[in-house]
PDB file of C-alpha atoms and ligand atoms in Angstrom:
ATOM      1  CA  UNK A  18      33.203  29.426-143.402  1.00 50.00           C
ATOM      2  CA  UNK A  19      36.377  31.438-143.327  1.00 55.00           C
ATOM      3  CA  UNK A  20      38.707  28.462-142.820  1.00 52.00           C
ATOM      4  CA  UNK A  21      41.326  28.958-145.431  1.00 57.00           C
ATOM      5  CA  UNK A  22      42.084  25.304-146.142  1.00 52.00           C
ATOM      6  CA  UNK A  23      39.811  22.348-146.401  1.00 50.00           C
ATOM      7  CA  UNK A  24      40.071  18.761-147.520  1.00 47.00           C
ATOM      8  CA  UNK A  25      42.593  16.060-146.765  1.00 47.00           C
ATOM      9  CA  UNK A  26      45.734  18.178-146.946  1.00 57.00           C
ATOM     10  CA  UNK A  27      44.346  20.813-144.616  1.00 69.00           C
ATOM     11  CA  UNK A  28      46.256  19.814-141.507  1.00 82.00           C
ATOM     12  CA  UNK A  29      49.585  18.527-142.785  1.00 93.00           C
ATOM     13  CA  UNK A  30      52.233  20.022-140.536  1.00 96.00           C
ATOM     14  CA  UNK A  31      55.930  20.116-141.423  1.00 97.00           C
ATOM     15  CA  UNK A  32      57.547  19.617-138.017  1.00 96.00           C
ATOM     16  CA  UNK A  33      60.862  21.014-139.246  1.00 96.00           C
ATOM     17  CA  UNK A  34      59.306  24.458-139.904  1.00 97.00           C
ATOM     18  CA  UNK A  35      57.113  25.033-136.870  1.00 98.00           C
ATOM     19  CA  UNK A  36      56.417  28.519-135.577  1.00 98.00           C
ATOM     20  CA  UNK A  37      58.408  29.031-132.359  1.00 98.00           C
ATOM     21  CA  UNK A  38      55.605  31.100-130.898  1.00 98.00           C
ATOM     22  CA  UNK A  39      51.833  30.761-131.423  1.00 99.00           C
ATOM     23  CA  UNK A  40      49.397  33.290-129.937  1.00 99.00           C
ATOM     24  CA  UNK A  41      45.659  32.659-129.585  1.00 99.00           C
ATOM     25  CA  UNK A  42      42.714  34.972-128.893  1.00 98.00           C
ATOM     26  CA  UNK A  43      40.542  32.491-126.987  1.00 98.00           C
ATOM     27  CA  UNK A  44      37.183  33.805-128.201  1.00 98.00           C
ATOM     28  CA  UNK A  45      33.667  32.420-128.548  1.00 98.00           C
ATOM     29  CA  UNK A  46      33.014  30.976-125.080  1.00 98.00           C
ATOM     30  CA  UNK A  47      29.803  32.988-124.617  1.00 98.00           C
ATOM     31  CA  UNK A  48      28.339  32.002-127.992  1.00 98.00           C
ATOM     32  CA  UNK A  49      29.256  28.365-127.403  1.00 98.00           C
ATOM     33  CA  UNK A  50      27.252  28.426-124.144  1.00 98.00           C
ATOM     34  CA  UNK A  51      24.325  30.340-125.654  1.00 98.00           C
ATOM     35  CA  UNK A  52      23.982  27.756-128.447  1.00 98.00           C
ATOM     36  CA  UNK A  53      23.510  25.132-125.750  1.00 98.00           C
ATOM     37  CA  UNK A  54      21.128  27.188-123.611  1.00 98.00           C
ATOM     38  CA  UNK A  55      23.799  27.410-120.887  1.00 98.00           C
ATOM     39  CA  UNK A  56      25.013  30.440-118.911  1.00 98.00           C
ATOM     40  CA  UNK A  57      28.080  32.239-120.356  1.00 98.00           C
ATOM     41  CA  UNK A  58      30.115  31.017-117.398  1.00 98.00           C
ATOM     42  CA  UNK A  59      29.677  27.416-118.648  1.00 98.00           C
ATOM     43  CA  UNK A  60      31.380  28.550-121.860  1.00 98.00           C
ATOM     44  CA  UNK A  61      34.351  29.893-119.907  1.00 98.00           C
ATOM     45  CA  UNK A  62      34.631  26.608-118.030  1.00 98.00           C
ATOM     46  CA  UNK A  63      34.672  24.658-121.301  1.00 98.00           C
ATOM     47  CA  UNK A  64      37.152  27.201-122.737  1.00 98.00           C
ATOM     48  CA  UNK A  65      39.533  26.633-119.812  1.00 97.00           C
ATOM     49  CA  UNK A  66      39.542  22.897-120.606  1.00 97.00           C
ATOM     50  CA  UNK A  67      40.332  23.697-124.234  1.00 98.00           C
ATOM     51  CA  UNK A  68      43.299  25.804-123.106  1.00 97.00           C
ATOM     52  CA  UNK A  69      44.660  22.859-121.127  1.00 96.00           C
ATOM     53  CA  UNK A  70      44.298  20.543-124.134  1.00 97.00           C
ATOM     54  CA  UNK A  71      45.792  22.977-126.657  1.00 98.00           C
ATOM     55  CA  UNK A  72      48.736  23.939-124.416  1.00 97.00           C
ATOM     56  CA  UNK A  73      49.641  20.269-124.016  1.00 97.00           C
ATOM     57  CA  UNK A  74      49.329  19.732-127.755  1.00 98.00           C
ATOM     58  CA  UNK A  75      51.513  22.726-128.653  1.00 98.00           C
ATOM     59  CA  UNK A  76      54.157  21.622-126.155  1.00 97.00           C
ATOM     60  CA  UNK A  77      54.216  18.083-127.561  1.00 97.00           C
ATOM     61  CA  UNK A  78      54.283  19.377-131.127  1.00 97.00           C
ATOM     62  CA  UNK A  79      57.493  21.269-130.367  1.00 97.00           C
ATOM     63  CA  UNK A  80      56.219  24.852-130.235  1.00 98.00           C
ATOM     64  CA  UNK A  81      58.321  26.836-127.715  1.00 98.00           C
ATOM     65  CA  UNK A  82      55.891  29.583-126.674  1.00 98.00           C
ATOM     66  CA  UNK A  83      52.091  29.748-126.508  1.00 98.00           C
ATOM     67  CA  UNK A  84      50.504  33.080-125.616  1.00 98.00           C
ATOM     68  CA  UNK A  85      46.780  33.159-124.882  1.00 98.00           C
ATOM     69  CA  UNK A  86      44.433  36.089-124.413  1.00 98.00           C
ATOM     70  CA  UNK A  87      42.420  35.190-121.310  1.00 98.00           C
ATOM     71  CA  UNK A  88      41.066  38.543-120.061  1.00 98.00           C
ATOM     72  CA  UNK A  89      41.451  41.955-121.657  1.00 98.00           C
ATOM     73  CA  UNK A  90      41.602  45.431-120.123  1.00 98.00           C
ATOM     74  CA  UNK A  91      38.170  45.904-121.749  1.00 98.00           C
ATOM     75  CA  UNK A  92      36.612  42.724-120.302  1.00 98.00           C
ATOM     76  CA  UNK A  93      35.909  44.478-116.948  1.00 98.00           C
ATOM     77  CA  UNK A  94      32.836  45.891-118.731  1.00 98.00           C
ATOM     78  CA  UNK A  95      31.151  42.500-118.269  1.00 98.00           C
ATOM     79  CA  UNK A  96      28.852  41.582-115.372  1.00 98.00           C
ATOM     80  CA  UNK A  97      30.315  40.979-111.941  1.00 97.00           C
ATOM     81  CA  UNK A  98      29.089  37.377-112.130  1.00 97.00           C
ATOM     82  CA  UNK A  99      30.940  36.723-115.382  1.00 98.00           C
ATOM     83  CA  UNK A 100      34.160  38.460-114.284  1.00 98.00           C
ATOM     84  CA  UNK A 101      34.003  36.615-110.939  1.00 97.00           C
ATOM     85  CA  UNK A 102      33.548  33.268-112.701  1.00 98.00           C
ATOM     86  CA  UNK A 103      36.543  33.900-114.971  1.00 98.00           C
ATOM     87  CA  UNK A 104      38.732  34.865-111.975  1.00 98.00           C
ATOM     88  CA  UNK A 105      37.574  31.740-110.094  1.00 97.00           C
ATOM     89  CA  UNK A 106      38.522  29.543-113.064  1.00 97.00           C
ATOM     90  CA  UNK A 107      41.933  31.193-113.231  1.00 97.00           C
ATOM     91  CA  UNK A 108      42.417  30.616-109.514  1.00 97.00           C
ATOM     92  CA  UNK A 109      41.629  26.930-109.915  1.00 96.00           C
ATOM     93  CA  UNK A 110      43.950  26.653-112.902  1.00 97.00           C
ATOM     94  CA  UNK A 111      46.818  28.334-111.039  1.00 97.00           C
ATOM     95  CA  UNK A 112      46.414  26.043-108.043  1.00 97.00           C
ATOM     96  CA  UNK A 113      46.686  23.065-110.368  1.00 96.00           C
ATOM     97  CA  UNK A 114      49.592  24.615-112.236  1.00 97.00           C
ATOM     98  CA  UNK A 115      51.549  25.133-108.999  1.00 97.00           C
ATOM     99  CA  UNK A 116      51.336  21.358-108.463  1.00 96.00           C
ATOM    100  CA  UNK A 117      52.118  20.278-112.004  1.00 95.00           C
ATOM    101  CA  UNK A 118      54.423  22.831-113.727  1.00 97.00           C
ATOM    102  CA  UNK A 119      57.642  21.291-112.460  1.00 95.00           C
ATOM    103  CA  UNK A 120      56.561  17.736-113.306  1.00 95.00           C
ATOM    104  CA  UNK A 121      55.361  18.727-116.802  1.00 94.00           C
ATOM    105  CA  UNK A 122      58.208  21.206-117.346  1.00 95.00           C
ATOM    106  CA  UNK A 123      55.907  24.114-118.241  1.00 97.00           C
ATOM    107  CA  UNK A 124      56.956  27.700-117.598  1.00 97.00           C
ATOM    108  CA  UNK A 125      54.055  30.074-116.943  1.00 97.00           C
ATOM    109  CA  UNK A 126      54.189  33.851-117.373  1.00 97.00           C
ATOM    110  CA  UNK A 127      51.555  36.560-117.095  1.00 98.00           C
ATOM    111  CA  UNK A 128      51.292  39.477-119.492  1.00 98.00           C
ATOM    112  CA  UNK A 129      49.132  42.368-118.347  1.00 98.00           C
ATOM    113  CA  UNK A 130      48.685  44.791-115.481  1.00 98.00           C
ATOM    114  CA  UNK A 131      48.522  42.506-112.466  1.00 97.00           C
ATOM    115  CA  UNK A 132      47.949  45.392-110.013  1.00 96.00           C
ATOM    116  CA  UNK A 133      44.189  45.287-110.717  1.00 95.00           C
ATOM    117  CA  UNK A 134      43.910  41.506-110.258  1.00 95.00           C
ATOM    118  CA  UNK A 135      42.352  40.142-107.019  1.00 95.00           C
ATOM    119  CA  UNK A 136      45.148  39.801-104.386  1.00 96.00           C
ATOM    120  CA  UNK A 137      44.771  36.030-103.936  1.00 96.00           C
ATOM    121  CA  UNK A 138      45.171  35.451-107.653  1.00 96.00           C
ATOM    122  CA  UNK A 139      48.155  37.782-107.686  1.00 97.00           C
ATOM    123  CA  UNK A 140      49.915  35.872-104.952  1.00 97.00           C
ATOM    124  CA  UNK A 141      49.273  32.574-106.781  1.00 98.00           C
ATOM    125  CA  UNK A 142      50.776  34.178-109.891  1.00 97.00           C
ATOM    126  CA  UNK A 143      53.852  35.104-107.834  1.00 97.00           C
ATOM    127  CA  UNK A 144      54.170  31.430-106.861  1.00 97.00           C
ATOM    128  CA  UNK A 145      53.994  30.297-110.500  1.00 97.00           C
ATOM    129  CA  UNK A 146      56.578  33.011-111.344  1.00 96.00           C
ATOM    130  CA  UNK A 147      58.937  31.519-108.778  1.00 96.00           C
ATOM    131  CA  UNK A 148      58.518  28.002-110.160  1.00 97.00           C
ATOM    132  CA  UNK A 149      59.039  29.380-113.680  1.00 97.00           C
ATOM    133  CA  UNK A 150      62.327  30.976-112.603  1.00 95.00           C
ATOM    134  CA  UNK A 151      63.590  27.576-111.433  1.00 94.00           C
ATOM    135  CA  UNK A 152      62.645  25.833-114.666  1.00 95.00           C
ATOM    136  CA  UNK A 153      65.218  25.911-117.440  1.00 89.00           C
ATOM    137  CA  UNK A 154      64.899  28.516-120.196  1.00 91.00           C
ATOM    138  CA  UNK A 155      64.425  25.756-122.765  1.00 92.00           C
ATOM    139  CA  UNK A 156      61.195  24.506-121.179  1.00 96.00           C
ATOM    140  CA  UNK A 157      57.906  25.161-123.010  1.00 98.00           C
ATOM    141  CA  UNK A 158      56.467  28.526-121.945  1.00 98.00           C
ATOM    142  CA  UNK A 159      52.790  29.481-121.750  1.00 98.00           C
ATOM    143  CA  UNK A 160      52.051  33.204-121.441  1.00 98.00           C
ATOM    144  CA  UNK A 161      48.618  34.089-120.083  1.00 98.00           C
ATOM    145  CA  UNK A 162      47.360  37.578-120.932  1.00 98.00           C
ATOM    146  CA  UNK A 163      45.375  38.708-117.926  1.00 98.00           C
ATOM    147  CA  UNK A 164      44.031  42.255-117.590  1.00 98.00           C
ATOM    148  CA  UNK A 165      46.037  42.682-120.763  1.00 98.00           C
ATOM    149  CA  UNK A 166      45.665  45.337-123.434  1.00 98.00           C
ATOM    150  CA  UNK A 167      48.230  46.032-126.141  1.00 98.00           C
ATOM    151  CA  UNK A 168      47.900  49.791-125.660  1.00 98.00           C
ATOM    152  CA  UNK A 169      48.165  49.461-121.891  1.00 98.00           C
ATOM    153  CA  UNK A 170      51.301  47.332-122.269  1.00 99.00           C
ATOM    154  CA  UNK A 171      52.871  50.008-124.513  1.00 99.00           C
ATOM    155  CA  UNK A 172      51.972  52.766-122.050  1.00 98.00           C
ATOM    156  CA  UNK A 173      53.365  50.845-119.065  1.00 98.00           C
ATOM    157  CA  UNK A 174      56.581  50.191-121.017  1.00 98.00           C
ATOM    158  CA  UNK A 175      56.892  53.868-122.020  1.00 98.00           C
ATOM    159  CA  UNK A 176      56.318  54.936-118.414  1.00 98.00           C
ATOM    160  CA  UNK A 177      58.999  52.568-117.117  1.00 98.00           C
ATOM    161  CA  UNK A 178      61.486  53.732-119.740  1.00 98.00           C
ATOM    162  CA  UNK A 179      60.757  57.379-118.863  1.00 98.00           C
ATOM    163  CA  UNK A 180      61.231  56.584-115.162  1.00 98.00           C
ATOM    164  CA  UNK A 181      64.621  54.969-115.940  1.00 98.00           C
ATOM    165  CA  UNK A 182      65.605  58.106-117.863  1.00 98.00           C
ATOM    166  CA  UNK A 183      64.607  60.327-114.934  1.00 98.00           C
ATOM    167  CA  UNK A 184      66.639  58.087-112.633  1.00 98.00           C
ATOM    168  CA  UNK A 185      69.667  58.483-114.926  1.00 98.00           C
ATOM    169  CA  UNK A 186      69.729  54.776-115.861  1.00 98.00           C
ATOM    170  CA  UNK A 187      68.829  55.408-119.515  1.00 98.00           C
ATOM    171  CA  UNK A 188      69.112  58.153-122.118  1.00 98.00           C
ATOM    172  CA  UNK A 189      66.194  58.904-124.507  1.00 98.00           C
ATOM    173  CA  UNK A 190      68.502  58.558-127.522  1.00 98.00           C
ATOM    174  CA  UNK A 191      69.318  54.956-126.495  1.00 98.00           C
ATOM    175  CA  UNK A 192      65.733  53.899-127.244  1.00 98.00           C
ATOM    176  CA  UNK A 193      65.509  51.549-130.200  1.00 98.00           C
ATOM    177  CA  UNK A 194      63.248  48.584-130.990  1.00 98.00           C
ATOM    178  CA  UNK A 195      65.340  46.100-129.030  1.00 98.00           C
ATOM    179  CA  UNK A 196      65.572  48.317-125.941  1.00 98.00           C
ATOM    180  CA  UNK A 197      61.852  49.101-126.040  1.00 98.00           C
ATOM    181  CA  UNK A 198      60.926  45.399-126.455  1.00 98.00           C
ATOM    182  CA  UNK A 199      62.808  44.771-123.211  1.00 98.00           C
ATOM    183  CA  UNK A 200      60.318  46.997-121.357  1.00 98.00           C
ATOM    184  CA  UNK A 201      57.270  45.089-122.616  1.00 98.00           C
ATOM    185  CA  UNK A 202      55.532  42.262-120.750  1.00 98.00           C
ATOM    186  CA  UNK A 203      56.871  39.989-123.500  1.00 98.00           C
ATOM    187  CA  UNK A 204      60.544  40.906-122.825  1.00 98.00           C
ATOM    188  CA  UNK A 205      62.776  38.045-123.956  1.00 97.00           C
ATOM    189  CA  UNK A 206      59.988  36.246-125.862  1.00 98.00           C
ATOM    190  CA  UNK A 207      60.266  36.199-129.671  1.00 98.00           C
ATOM    191  CA  UNK A 208      57.338  37.795-131.553  1.00 98.00           C
ATOM    192  CA  UNK A 209      54.585  35.312-132.454  1.00 98.00           C
ATOM    193  CA  UNK A 210      54.924  34.068-136.017  1.00 98.00           C
ATOM    194  CA  UNK A 211      51.268  32.970-135.944  1.00 98.00           C
ATOM    195  CA  UNK A 212      48.204  34.545-134.312  1.00 98.00           C
ATOM    196  CA  UNK A 213      44.995  32.498-134.277  1.00 98.00           C
ATOM    197  CA  UNK A 214      41.521  33.907-133.655  1.00 98.00           C
ATOM    198  CA  UNK A 215      38.642  31.464-133.374  1.00 98.00           C
ATOM    199  CA  UNK A 216      34.924  32.378-133.399  1.00 98.00           C
ATOM    200  CA  UNK A 217      34.798  34.212-136.716  1.00 98.00           C
ATOM    201  CA  UNK A 218      35.780  37.695-135.533  1.00 98.00           C
ATOM    202  CA  UNK A 219      38.274  39.420-137.816  1.00 98.00           C
ATOM    203  CA  UNK A 220      39.960  41.798-135.383  1.00 98.00           C
ATOM    204  CA  UNK A 221      42.804  42.002-132.884  1.00 98.00           C
ATOM    205  CA  UNK A 222      40.812  43.436-129.956  1.00 98.00           C
ATOM    206  CA  UNK A 223      43.913  45.106-128.481  1.00 98.00           C
ATOM    207  CA  UNK A 224      46.081  41.946-128.521  1.00 98.00           C
ATOM    208  CA  UNK A 225      49.908  42.102-128.845  1.00 98.00           C
ATOM    209  CA  UNK A 226      49.892  45.363-130.834  1.00 98.00           C
ATOM    210  CA  UNK A 227      53.681  45.741-130.867  1.00 98.00           C
ATOM    211  CA  UNK A 228      54.535  42.060-131.247  1.00 98.00           C
ATOM    212  CA  UNK A 229      52.146  41.375-134.171  1.00 98.00           C
ATOM    213  CA  UNK A 230      53.996  43.645-136.639  1.00 98.00           C
ATOM    214  CA  UNK A 231      54.927  40.692-138.874  1.00 98.00           C
ATOM    215  CA  UNK A 232      52.722  37.903-137.490  1.00 98.00           C
ATOM    216  CA  UNK A 233      50.695  35.750-139.839  1.00 98.00           C
ATOM    217  CA  UNK A 234      46.984  35.750-138.954  1.00 98.00           C
ATOM    218  CA  UNK A 235      44.710  32.741-139.034  1.00 98.00           C
ATOM    219  CA  UNK A 236      40.987  33.021-138.461  1.00 98.00           C
ATOM    220  CA  UNK A 237      38.454  30.238-138.043  1.00 98.00           C
ATOM    221  CA  UNK A 238      34.705  30.145-137.351  1.00 98.00           C
ATOM    222  CA  UNK A 239      35.176  27.409-134.736  1.00 98.00           C
ATOM    223  CA  UNK A 240      34.270  28.636-131.245  1.00 98.00           C
ATOM    224  CA  UNK A 241      37.098  28.329-128.698  1.00 98.00           C
ATOM    225  CA  UNK A 242      35.500  25.532-126.581  1.00 98.00           C
ATOM    226  CA  UNK A 243      35.192  23.448-129.794  1.00 98.00           C
ATOM    227  CA  UNK A 244      38.775  24.173-130.854  1.00 98.00           C
ATOM    228  CA  UNK A 245      40.950  21.048-131.007  1.00 98.00           C
ATOM    229  CA  UNK A 246      44.318  19.657-132.038  1.00 98.00           C
ATOM    230  CA  UNK A 247      43.268  19.343-135.692  1.00 97.00           C
ATOM    231  CA  UNK A 248      42.519  23.091-135.711  1.00 97.00           C
ATOM    232  CA  UNK A 249      46.083  23.810-134.572  1.00 98.00           C
ATOM    233  CA  UNK A 250      47.367  21.545-137.339  1.00 98.00           C
ATOM    234  CA  UNK A 251      45.234  23.414-139.894  1.00 97.00           C
ATOM    235  CA  UNK A 252      46.450  26.800-138.644  1.00 98.00           C
ATOM    236  CA  UNK A 253      50.114  25.717-138.679  1.00 98.00           C
ATOM    237  CA  UNK A 254      49.738  24.129-142.119  1.00 98.00           C
ATOM    238  CA  UNK A 255      48.185  27.372-143.429  1.00 97.00           C
ATOM    239  CA  UNK A 256      51.033  29.371-141.848  1.00 98.00           C
ATOM    240  CA  UNK A 257      53.583  27.121-143.530  1.00 98.00           C
ATOM    241  CA  UNK A 258      52.058  27.940-146.925  1.00 97.00           C
ATOM    242  CA  UNK A 259      52.396  31.689-146.456  1.00 97.00           C
ATOM    243  CA  UNK A 260      55.057  33.690-148.278  1.00 96.00           C
ATOM    244  CA  UNK A 261      56.674  35.771-145.542  1.00 96.00           C
ATOM    245  CA  UNK A 262      58.525  38.627-147.210  1.00 97.00           C
ATOM    246  CA  UNK A 263      59.063  41.077-144.326  1.00 96.00           C
ATOM    247  CA  UNK A 264      58.917  43.947-146.768  1.00 97.00           C
ATOM    248  CA  UNK A 265      61.513  42.471-149.090  1.00 97.00           C
ATOM    249  CA  UNK A 266      61.234  40.904-152.530  1.00 94.00           C
ATOM    250  CA  UNK A 267      61.740  37.212-153.283  1.00 81.00           C
TER     251      UNK A 267
HETATM  252  C1  IPE B 318      36.272  34.797-124.788  1.00 94.12           C
HETATM  253  O1  IPE B 318      34.964  34.427-125.022  1.00 94.12           O
HETATM  254  C2  IPE B 318      36.618  34.863-123.319  1.00 94.12           C
HETATM  255  C3  IPE B 318      36.785  36.235-122.815  1.00 94.12           C
HETATM  256  C4  IPE B 318      36.765  37.330-123.542  1.00 94.12           C
HETATM  257  C5  IPE B 318      37.019  36.384-121.390  1.00 94.12           C
HETATM  258  P1  IPE B 318      33.783  35.465-124.987  1.00 94.12           P
HETATM  259  O2  IPE B 318      33.241  35.508-123.601  1.00 94.12           O
HETATM  260  O3  IPE B 318      34.184  36.775-125.543  1.00 94.12           O
HETATM  261  O4  IPE B 318      32.730  34.763-125.945  1.00 94.12           O
HETATM  262  P2  IPE B 318      31.769  35.458-126.991  1.00 94.12           P
HETATM  263  O5  IPE B 318      32.618  36.302-127.881  1.00 94.12           O
HETATM  264  O6  IPE B 318      30.807  36.280-126.200  1.00 94.12           O
HETATM  265  O7  IPE B 318      31.128  34.327-127.699  1.00 94.12           O
HETATM  266  C1  IPE B 319      39.083  39.391-126.856  1.00 94.12           C
HETATM  267  O1  IPE B 319      37.798  38.907-126.962  1.00 94.12           O
HETATM  268  C2  IPE B 319      39.604  39.178-125.474  1.00 94.12           C
HETATM  269  C3  IPE B 319      39.783  37.798-125.061  1.00 94.12           C
HETATM  270  C4  IPE B 319      39.595  36.743-125.786  1.00 94.12           C
HETATM  271  C5  IPE B 319      40.254  37.620-123.717  1.00 94.12           C
HETATM  272  P1  IPE B 319      36.523  39.847-126.761  1.00 94.12           P
HETATM  273  O2  IPE B 319      35.331  38.984-126.930  1.00 94.12           O
HETATM  274  O3  IPE B 319      36.642  40.616-125.498  1.00 94.12           O
HETATM  275  O4  IPE B 319      36.692  40.871-127.975  1.00 94.12           O
HETATM  276  P2  IPE B 319      35.592  41.713-128.769  1.00 94.12           P
HETATM  277  O5  IPE B 319      34.757  42.424-127.763  1.00 94.12           O
HETATM  278  O6  IPE B 319      34.796  40.749-129.573  1.00 94.12           O
HETATM  279  O7  IPE B 319      36.401  42.624-129.645  1.00 94.12           O
HETATM  280 MG1   MG B 320      34.198  37.485-127.430  1.00 94.12          MG
END
């Protein structure tokens, strides 16, 4: 086990020191299904339910932003059946979200290159964008990374900045961290204080490469479909025990 805390105290969360932004690499759906002799797609279905549960929990806990890695720029390497099943699940989730976001006061944003996403899904995402714009800035915000890669996000941002320079809207010497952040998919969203990766893998897999500069990492062996509220508590409690120095000395 690589869980860093165990025992009774493991999940004691101090609600006055919550991370504003939690990011999760939703990994382990395939292995969860395989263990049960089910097709990988059954794992994705179970994983989608876990997302629903964890988003609700984070919102109720008082976290402001939850960013989840749903489909990477590398995940197109998978079979057509698997990719199709993931897109179908997303479609179903978006249809539900369109009906419930306003009632539940949940803002929904997409990070990633949406140009390669099936057109129907893209137009549903435009609908959720519109609803999000109407919801107040203080509402809980879920960011779904779809056809997302950290390197791709950086390249798209660099391209847009260069285009603004060519158009005379910007000067190269104006570029600093704040300006560049404004060109990223995550513009306006604070960097995640905590990044969680379930399923025992100890890597980033191209997730939030710019934004993770000073994130705290939490890894657990639990597979994403088995992930629950107590796991969030354990991750937050572990985060709250970390000594965050940001390069300084205490
Ligand atoms: C994460 O689960 C979901 C996606 C990457 C779309 P996986 O499908 O990667 O599950 P494992 O890693 O094979 O168990
Ligand atoms: C990362 O998981 C991407 C998502 C969870 C969407 P992967 O399963 O694709 O990552 P690797 O292949 O193990 O690095
Ligand atoms: Mg995986």
